[in-house]
Tab-separated table of N, CA and C and ligand atoms in Angstrom:
chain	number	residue	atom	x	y	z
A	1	UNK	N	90.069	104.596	129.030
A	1	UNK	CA	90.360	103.659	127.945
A	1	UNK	C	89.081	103.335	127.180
A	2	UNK	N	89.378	102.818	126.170
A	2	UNK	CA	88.384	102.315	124.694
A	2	UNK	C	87.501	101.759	125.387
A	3	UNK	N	86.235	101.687	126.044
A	3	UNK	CA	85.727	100.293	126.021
A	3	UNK	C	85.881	98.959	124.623
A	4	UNK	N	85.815	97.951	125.514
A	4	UNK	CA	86.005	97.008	124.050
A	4	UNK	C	84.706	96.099	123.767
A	5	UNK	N	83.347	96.863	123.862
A	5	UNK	CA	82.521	96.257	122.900
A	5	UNK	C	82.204	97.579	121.806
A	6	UNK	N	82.889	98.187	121.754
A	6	UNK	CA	82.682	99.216	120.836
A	6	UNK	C	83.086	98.806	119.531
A	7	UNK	N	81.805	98.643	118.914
A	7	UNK	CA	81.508	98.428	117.562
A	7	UNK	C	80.902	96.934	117.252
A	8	UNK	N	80.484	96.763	118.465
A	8	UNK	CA	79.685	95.481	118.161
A	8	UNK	C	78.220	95.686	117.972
A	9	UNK	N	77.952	97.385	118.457
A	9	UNK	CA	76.519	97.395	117.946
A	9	UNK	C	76.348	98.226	116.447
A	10	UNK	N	77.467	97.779	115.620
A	10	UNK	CA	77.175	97.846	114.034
A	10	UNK	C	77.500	96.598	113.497
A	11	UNK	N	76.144	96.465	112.893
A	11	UNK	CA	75.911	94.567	112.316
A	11	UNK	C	76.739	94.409	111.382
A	12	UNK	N	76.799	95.590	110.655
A	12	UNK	CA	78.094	94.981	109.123
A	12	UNK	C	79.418	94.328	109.640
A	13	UNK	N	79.598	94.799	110.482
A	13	UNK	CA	80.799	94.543	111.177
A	13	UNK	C	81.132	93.775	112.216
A	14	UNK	N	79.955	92.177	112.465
A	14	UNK	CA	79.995	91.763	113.380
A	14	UNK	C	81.156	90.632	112.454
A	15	UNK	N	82.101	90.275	113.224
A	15	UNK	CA	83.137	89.173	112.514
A	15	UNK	C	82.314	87.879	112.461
A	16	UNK	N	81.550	87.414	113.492
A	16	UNK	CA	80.889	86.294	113.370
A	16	UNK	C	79.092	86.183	112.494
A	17	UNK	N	79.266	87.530	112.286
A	17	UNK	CA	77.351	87.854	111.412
A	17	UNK	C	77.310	87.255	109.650
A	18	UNK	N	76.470	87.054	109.406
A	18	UNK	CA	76.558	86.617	108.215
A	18	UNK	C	77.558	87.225	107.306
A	19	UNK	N	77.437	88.587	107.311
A	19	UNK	CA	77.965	89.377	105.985
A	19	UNK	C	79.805	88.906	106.237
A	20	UNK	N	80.308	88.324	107.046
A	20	UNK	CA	81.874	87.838	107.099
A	20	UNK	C	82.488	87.531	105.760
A	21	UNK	N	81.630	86.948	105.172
A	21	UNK	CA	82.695	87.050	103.643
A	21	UNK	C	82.555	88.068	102.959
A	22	UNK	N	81.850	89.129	103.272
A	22	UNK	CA	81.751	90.135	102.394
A	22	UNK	C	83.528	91.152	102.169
A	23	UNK	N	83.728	91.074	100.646
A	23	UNK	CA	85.300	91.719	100.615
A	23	UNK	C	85.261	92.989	101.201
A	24	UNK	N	84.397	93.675	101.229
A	24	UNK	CA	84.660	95.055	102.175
A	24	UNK	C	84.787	94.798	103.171
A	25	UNK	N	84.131	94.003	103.980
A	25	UNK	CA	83.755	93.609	105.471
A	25	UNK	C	85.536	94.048	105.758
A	26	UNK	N	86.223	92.480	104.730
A	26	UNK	CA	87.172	91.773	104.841
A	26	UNK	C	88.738	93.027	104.887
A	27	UNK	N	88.238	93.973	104.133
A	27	UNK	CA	89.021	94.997	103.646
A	27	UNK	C	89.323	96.182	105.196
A	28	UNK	N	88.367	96.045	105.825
A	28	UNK	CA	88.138	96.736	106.833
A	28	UNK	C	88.805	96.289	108.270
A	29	UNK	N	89.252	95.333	107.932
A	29	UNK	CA	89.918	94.281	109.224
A	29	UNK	C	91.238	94.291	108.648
A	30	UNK	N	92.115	95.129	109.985
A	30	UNK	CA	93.401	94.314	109.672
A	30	UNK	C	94.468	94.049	111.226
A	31	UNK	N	95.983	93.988	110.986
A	31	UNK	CA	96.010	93.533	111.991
A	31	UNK	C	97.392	93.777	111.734
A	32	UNK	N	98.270	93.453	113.147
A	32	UNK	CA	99.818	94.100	113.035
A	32	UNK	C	100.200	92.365	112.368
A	33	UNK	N	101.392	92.657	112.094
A	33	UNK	CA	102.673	91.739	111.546
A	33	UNK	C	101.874	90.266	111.779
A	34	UNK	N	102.296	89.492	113.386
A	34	UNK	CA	102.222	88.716	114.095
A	34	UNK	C	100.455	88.254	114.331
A	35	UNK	N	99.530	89.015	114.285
A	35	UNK	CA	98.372	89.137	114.922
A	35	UNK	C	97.760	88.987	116.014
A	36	UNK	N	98.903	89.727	116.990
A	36	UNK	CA	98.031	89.940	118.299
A	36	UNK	C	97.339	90.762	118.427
A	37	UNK	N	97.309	92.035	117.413
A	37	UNK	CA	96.718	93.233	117.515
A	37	UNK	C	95.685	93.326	116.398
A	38	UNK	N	94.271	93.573	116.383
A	38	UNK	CA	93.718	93.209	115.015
A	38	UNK	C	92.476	94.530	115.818
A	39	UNK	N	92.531	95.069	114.156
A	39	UNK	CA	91.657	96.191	114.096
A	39	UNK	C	90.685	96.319	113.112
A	40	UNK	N	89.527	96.659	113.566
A	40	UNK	CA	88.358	97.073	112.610
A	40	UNK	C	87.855	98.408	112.377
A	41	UNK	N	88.236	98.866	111.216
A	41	UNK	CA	87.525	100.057	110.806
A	41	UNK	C	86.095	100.384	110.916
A	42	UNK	N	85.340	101.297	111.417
A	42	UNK	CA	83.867	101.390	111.080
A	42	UNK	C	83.396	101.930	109.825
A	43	UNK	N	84.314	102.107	108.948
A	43	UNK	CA	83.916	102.350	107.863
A	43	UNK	C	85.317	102.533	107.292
A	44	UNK	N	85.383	102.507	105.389
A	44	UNK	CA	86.716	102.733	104.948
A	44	UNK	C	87.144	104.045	104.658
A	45	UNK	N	88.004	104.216	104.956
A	45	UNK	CA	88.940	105.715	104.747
A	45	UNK	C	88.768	106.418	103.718
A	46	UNK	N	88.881	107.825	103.270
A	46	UNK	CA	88.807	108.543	102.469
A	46	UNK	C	89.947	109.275	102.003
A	47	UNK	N	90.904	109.508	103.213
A	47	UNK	CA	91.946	110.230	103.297
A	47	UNK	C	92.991	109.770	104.285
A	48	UNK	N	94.205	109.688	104.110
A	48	UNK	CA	94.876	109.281	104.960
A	48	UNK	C	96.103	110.561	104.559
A	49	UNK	N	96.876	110.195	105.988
A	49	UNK	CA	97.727	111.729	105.944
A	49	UNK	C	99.442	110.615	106.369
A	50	UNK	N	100.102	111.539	105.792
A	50	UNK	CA	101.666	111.432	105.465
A	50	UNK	C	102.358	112.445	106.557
A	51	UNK	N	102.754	111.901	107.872
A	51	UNK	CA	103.413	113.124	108.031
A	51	UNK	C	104.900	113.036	108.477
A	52	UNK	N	105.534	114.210	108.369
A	52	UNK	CA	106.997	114.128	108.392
A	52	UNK	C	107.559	114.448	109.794
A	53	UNK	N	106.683	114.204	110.550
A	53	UNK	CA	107.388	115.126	111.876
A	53	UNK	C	107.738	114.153	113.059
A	54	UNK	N	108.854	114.112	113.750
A	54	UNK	CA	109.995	113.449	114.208
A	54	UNK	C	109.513	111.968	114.473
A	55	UNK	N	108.315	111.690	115.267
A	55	UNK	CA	107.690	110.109	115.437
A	55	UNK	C	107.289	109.319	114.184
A	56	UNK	N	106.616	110.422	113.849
A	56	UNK	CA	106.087	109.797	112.116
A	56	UNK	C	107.023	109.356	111.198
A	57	UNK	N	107.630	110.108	110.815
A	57	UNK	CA	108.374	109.655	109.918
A	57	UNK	C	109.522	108.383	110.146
A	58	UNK	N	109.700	108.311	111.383
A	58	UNK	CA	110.339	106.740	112.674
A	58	UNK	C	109.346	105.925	111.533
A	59	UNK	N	107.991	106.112	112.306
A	59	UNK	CA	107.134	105.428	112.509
A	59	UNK	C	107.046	104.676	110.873
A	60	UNK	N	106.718	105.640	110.314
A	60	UNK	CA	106.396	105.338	108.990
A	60	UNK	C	105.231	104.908	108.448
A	61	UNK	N	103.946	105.346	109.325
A	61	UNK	CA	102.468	105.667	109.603
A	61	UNK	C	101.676	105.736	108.259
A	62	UNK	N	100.822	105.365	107.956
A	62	UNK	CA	99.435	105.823	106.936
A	62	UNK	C	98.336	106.412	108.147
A	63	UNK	N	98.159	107.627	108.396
A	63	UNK	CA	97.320	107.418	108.915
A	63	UNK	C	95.607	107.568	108.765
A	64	UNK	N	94.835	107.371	109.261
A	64	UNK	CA	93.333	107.248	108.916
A	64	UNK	C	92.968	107.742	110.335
A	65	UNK	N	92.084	108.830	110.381
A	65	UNK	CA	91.935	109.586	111.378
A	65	UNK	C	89.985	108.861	112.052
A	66	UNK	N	89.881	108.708	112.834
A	66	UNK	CA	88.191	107.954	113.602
A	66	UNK	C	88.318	108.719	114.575
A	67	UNK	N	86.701	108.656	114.656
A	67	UNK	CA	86.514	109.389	115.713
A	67	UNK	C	86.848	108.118	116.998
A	68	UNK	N	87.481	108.482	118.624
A	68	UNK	CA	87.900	107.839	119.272
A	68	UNK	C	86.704	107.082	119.705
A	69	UNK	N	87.282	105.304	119.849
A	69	UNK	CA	86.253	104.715	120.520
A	69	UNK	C	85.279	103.724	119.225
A	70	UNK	N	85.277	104.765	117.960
A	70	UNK	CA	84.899	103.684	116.895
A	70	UNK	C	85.469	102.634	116.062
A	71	UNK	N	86.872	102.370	116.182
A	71	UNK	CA	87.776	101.493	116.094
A	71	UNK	C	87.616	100.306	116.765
A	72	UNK	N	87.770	98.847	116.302
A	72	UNK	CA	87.364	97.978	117.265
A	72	UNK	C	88.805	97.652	117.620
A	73	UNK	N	89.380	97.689	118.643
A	73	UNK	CA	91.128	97.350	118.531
A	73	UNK	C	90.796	96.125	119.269
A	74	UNK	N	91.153	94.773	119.171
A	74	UNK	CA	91.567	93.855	119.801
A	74	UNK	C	92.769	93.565	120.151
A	75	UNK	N	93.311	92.960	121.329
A	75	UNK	CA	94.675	92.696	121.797
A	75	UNK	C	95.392	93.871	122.275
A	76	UNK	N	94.465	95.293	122.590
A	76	UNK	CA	95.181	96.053	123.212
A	76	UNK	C	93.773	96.409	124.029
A	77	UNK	N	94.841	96.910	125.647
A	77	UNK	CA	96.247	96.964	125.784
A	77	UNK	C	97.268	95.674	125.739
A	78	UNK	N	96.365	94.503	126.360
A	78	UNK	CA	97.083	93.521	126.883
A	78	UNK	C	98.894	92.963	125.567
A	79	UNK	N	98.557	93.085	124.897
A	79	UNK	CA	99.309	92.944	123.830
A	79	UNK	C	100.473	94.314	123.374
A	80	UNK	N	99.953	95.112	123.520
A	80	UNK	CA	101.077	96.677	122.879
A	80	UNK	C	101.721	96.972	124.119
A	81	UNK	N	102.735	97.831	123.864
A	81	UNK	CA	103.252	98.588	124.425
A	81	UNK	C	103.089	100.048	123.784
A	82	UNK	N	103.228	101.122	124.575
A	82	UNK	CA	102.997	101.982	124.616
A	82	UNK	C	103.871	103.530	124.176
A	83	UNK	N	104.115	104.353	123.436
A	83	UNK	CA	105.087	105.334	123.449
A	83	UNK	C	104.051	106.853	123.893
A	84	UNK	N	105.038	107.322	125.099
A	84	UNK	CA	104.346	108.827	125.560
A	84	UNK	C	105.251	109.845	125.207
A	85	UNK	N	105.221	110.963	124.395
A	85	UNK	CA	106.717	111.896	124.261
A	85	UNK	C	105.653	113.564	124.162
A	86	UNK	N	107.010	114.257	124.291
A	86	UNK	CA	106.580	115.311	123.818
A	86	UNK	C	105.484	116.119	124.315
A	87	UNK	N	104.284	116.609	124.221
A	87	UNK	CA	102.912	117.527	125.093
A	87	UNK	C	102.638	116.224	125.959
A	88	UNK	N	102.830	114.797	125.613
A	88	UNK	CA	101.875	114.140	126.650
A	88	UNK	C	100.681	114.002	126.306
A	89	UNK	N	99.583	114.061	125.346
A	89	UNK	CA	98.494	114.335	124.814
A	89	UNK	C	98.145	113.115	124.125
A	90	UNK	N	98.788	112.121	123.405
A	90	UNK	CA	98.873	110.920	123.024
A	90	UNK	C	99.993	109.862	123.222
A	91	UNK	N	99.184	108.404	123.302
A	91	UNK	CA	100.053	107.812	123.374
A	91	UNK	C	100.240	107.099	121.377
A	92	UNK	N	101.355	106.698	121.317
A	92	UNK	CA	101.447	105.431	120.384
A	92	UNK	C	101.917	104.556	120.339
A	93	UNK	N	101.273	103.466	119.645
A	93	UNK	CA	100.930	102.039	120.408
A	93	UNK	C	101.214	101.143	119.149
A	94	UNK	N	102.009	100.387	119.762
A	94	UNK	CA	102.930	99.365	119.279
A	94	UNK	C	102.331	98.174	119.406
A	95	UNK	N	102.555	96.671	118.561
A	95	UNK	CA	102.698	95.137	119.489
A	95	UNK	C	103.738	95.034	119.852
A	96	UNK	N	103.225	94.700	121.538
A	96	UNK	CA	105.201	94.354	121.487
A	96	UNK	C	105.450	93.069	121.517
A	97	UNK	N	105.184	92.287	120.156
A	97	UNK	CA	105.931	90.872	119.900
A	97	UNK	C	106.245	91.719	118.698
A	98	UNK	N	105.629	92.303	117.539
A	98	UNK	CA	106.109	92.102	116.375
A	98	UNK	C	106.539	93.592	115.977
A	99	UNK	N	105.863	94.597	116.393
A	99	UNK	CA	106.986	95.809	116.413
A	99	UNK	C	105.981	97.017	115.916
A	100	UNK	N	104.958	96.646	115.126
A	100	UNK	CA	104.064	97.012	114.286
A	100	UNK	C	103.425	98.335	115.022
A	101	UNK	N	103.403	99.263	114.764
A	101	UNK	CA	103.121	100.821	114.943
A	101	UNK	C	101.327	100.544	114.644
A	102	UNK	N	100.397	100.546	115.410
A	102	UNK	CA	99.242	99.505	114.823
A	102	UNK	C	98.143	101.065	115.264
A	103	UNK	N	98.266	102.468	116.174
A	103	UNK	CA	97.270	103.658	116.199
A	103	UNK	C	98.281	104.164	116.962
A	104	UNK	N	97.715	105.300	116.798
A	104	UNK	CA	97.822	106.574	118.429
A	104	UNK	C	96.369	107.287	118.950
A	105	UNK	N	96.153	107.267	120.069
A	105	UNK	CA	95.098	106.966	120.678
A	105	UNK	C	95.532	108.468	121.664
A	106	UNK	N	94.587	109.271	122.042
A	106	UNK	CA	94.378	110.301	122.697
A	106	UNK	C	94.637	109.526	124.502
A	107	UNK	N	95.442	110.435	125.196
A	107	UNK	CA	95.587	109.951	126.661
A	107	UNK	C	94.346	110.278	127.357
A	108	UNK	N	93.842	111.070	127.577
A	108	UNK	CA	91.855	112.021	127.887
A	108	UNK	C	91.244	111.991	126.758
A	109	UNK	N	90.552	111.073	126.618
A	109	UNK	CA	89.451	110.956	125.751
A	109	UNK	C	88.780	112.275	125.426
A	110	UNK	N	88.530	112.830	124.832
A	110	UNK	CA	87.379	114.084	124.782
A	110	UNK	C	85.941	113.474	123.899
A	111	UNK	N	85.028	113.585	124.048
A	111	UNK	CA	83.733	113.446	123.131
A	111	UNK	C	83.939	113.843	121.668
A	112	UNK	N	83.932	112.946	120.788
A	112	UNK	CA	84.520	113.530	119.708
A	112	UNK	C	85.705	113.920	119.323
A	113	UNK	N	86.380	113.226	120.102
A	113	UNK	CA	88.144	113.511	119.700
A	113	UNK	C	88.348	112.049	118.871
A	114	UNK	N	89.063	112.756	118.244
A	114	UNK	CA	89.864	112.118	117.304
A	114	UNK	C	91.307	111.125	117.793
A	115	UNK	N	91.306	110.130	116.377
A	115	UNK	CA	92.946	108.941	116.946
A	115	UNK	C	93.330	108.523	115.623
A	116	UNK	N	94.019	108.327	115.748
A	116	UNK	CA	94.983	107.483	114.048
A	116	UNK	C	95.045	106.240	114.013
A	117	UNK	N	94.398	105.728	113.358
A	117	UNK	CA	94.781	104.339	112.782
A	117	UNK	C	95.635	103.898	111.606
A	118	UNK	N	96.892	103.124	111.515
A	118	UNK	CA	98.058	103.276	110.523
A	118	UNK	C	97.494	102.265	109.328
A	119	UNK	N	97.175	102.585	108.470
A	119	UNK	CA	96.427	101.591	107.531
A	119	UNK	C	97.683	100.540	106.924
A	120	UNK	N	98.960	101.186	106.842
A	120	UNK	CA	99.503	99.791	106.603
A	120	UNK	C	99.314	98.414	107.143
A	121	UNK	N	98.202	98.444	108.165
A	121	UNK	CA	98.405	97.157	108.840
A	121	UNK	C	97.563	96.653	108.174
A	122	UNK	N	96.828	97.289	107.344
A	122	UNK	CA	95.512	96.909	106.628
A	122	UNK	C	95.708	96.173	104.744
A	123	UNK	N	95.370	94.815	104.569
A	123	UNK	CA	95.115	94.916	102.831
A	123	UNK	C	95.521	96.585	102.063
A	124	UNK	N	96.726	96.356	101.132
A	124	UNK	CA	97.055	97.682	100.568
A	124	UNK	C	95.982	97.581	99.558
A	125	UNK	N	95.155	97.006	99.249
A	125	UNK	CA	93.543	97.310	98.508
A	125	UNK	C	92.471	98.562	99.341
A	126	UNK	N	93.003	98.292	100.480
A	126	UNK	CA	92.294	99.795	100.975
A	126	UNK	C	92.933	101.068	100.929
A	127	UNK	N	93.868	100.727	100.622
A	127	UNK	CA	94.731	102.211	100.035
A	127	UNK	C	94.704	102.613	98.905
A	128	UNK	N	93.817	101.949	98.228
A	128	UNK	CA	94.007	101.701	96.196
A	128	UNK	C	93.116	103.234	96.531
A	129	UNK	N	91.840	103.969	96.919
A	129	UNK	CA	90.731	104.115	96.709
A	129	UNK	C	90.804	105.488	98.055
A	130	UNK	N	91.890	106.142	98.827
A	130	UNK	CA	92.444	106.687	99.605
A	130	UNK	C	93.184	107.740	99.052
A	131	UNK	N	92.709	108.789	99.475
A	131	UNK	CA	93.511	110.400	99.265
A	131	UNK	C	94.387	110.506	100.329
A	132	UNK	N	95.957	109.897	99.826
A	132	UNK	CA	97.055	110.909	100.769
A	132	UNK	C	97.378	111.987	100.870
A	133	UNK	N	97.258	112.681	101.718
A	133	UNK	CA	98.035	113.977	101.820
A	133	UNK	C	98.873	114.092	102.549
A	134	UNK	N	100.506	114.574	102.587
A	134	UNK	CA	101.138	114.979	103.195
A	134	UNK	C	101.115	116.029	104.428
A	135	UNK	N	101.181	116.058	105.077
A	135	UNK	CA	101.181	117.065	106.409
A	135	UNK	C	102.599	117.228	106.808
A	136	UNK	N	102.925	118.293	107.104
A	136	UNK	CA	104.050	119.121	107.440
A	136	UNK	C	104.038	119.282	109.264
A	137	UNK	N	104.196	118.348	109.623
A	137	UNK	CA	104.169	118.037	110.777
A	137	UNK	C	105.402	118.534	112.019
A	138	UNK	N	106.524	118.615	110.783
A	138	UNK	CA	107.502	118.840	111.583
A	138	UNK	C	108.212	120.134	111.907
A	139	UNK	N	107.457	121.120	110.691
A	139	UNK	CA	107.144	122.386	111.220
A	139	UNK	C	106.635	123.221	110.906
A	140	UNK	N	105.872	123.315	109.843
A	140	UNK	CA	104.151	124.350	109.680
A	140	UNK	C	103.203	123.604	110.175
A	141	UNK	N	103.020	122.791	110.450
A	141	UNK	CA	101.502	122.091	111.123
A	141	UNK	C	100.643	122.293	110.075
A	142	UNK	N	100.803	122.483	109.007
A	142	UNK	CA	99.806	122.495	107.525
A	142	UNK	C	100.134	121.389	106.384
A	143	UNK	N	99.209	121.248	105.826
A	143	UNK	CA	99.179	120.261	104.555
A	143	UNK	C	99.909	120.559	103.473
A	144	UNK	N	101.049	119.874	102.675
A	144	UNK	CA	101.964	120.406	101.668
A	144	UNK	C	101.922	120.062	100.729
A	145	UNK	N	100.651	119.743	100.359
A	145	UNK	CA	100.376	119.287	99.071
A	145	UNK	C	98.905	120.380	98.297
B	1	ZN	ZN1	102.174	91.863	116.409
């Protein structure tokens, strides 16, 4: 699992450090429905992906791809529940008070593996400034745009 001081040793991003009112800071923090689950970006997105394939499209996901571990997730696990299907290779992770689809997170960490963070949970001002692309998820495994 995540350790959870990960990302406290980047100062922009300390919630309690001076720069807290800064609107990017602010843009970079978000959180499911309810706010038991609240997440910090280590930086803002460039690209987020659309995909159509059987969970996703449930889900109804933005996702924003980090490398694992640079995400600050608060309130999980203790707060989410969990979905495992399919290879087994990821889980995705819910609050379970408010319902909110909030990442999917790799089950074996690898060094440099990758996780999704769903930016809807985030100010739709960080989506103003975000390249979607569609992904064909549900059966070329390629981008369709
Ligand atoms: Zn919630």
């Amino acid at each position: 699992m995540m350790p959870k001081d990960q990302g406290e040793s980047i100062p922009s991003l300390n919630r309690t450090g001076r720069h807290a009112t800064m609107p990017e800071e602010q843009l970079l923090q978000g959180s499911c429905h309810c706010g038991a689950v609240r997440l910090t970006l280590p930086s803002a997105p460039e690209k987020a992906t659309k995909c159509n394939c059987s969970i996703c499209r449930r889900l109804g996901g933005l996702w924003a791809y980090y490398e694992f571990g640079t995400v600050r997730i608060e309130g999980h696990p203790e707060n989410t529940a969990e979905y495992i299907w399919g290879d087994k290779t990821l889980r995705n992770v819910r609050c379970k008070t408010c319902g909110c689809a909030t990442h999917w997170e790799p089950l074996v960490p690898e060094p440099g593996g990758r996780h999704g963070v769903n930016l809807n949970n985030f100010d739709p001002r960080l989506q103003e400034g975000v390249q979607v692309r569609r992904f064909d998820g549900a059966d070329t495994w390629k981008f369709i745009d």
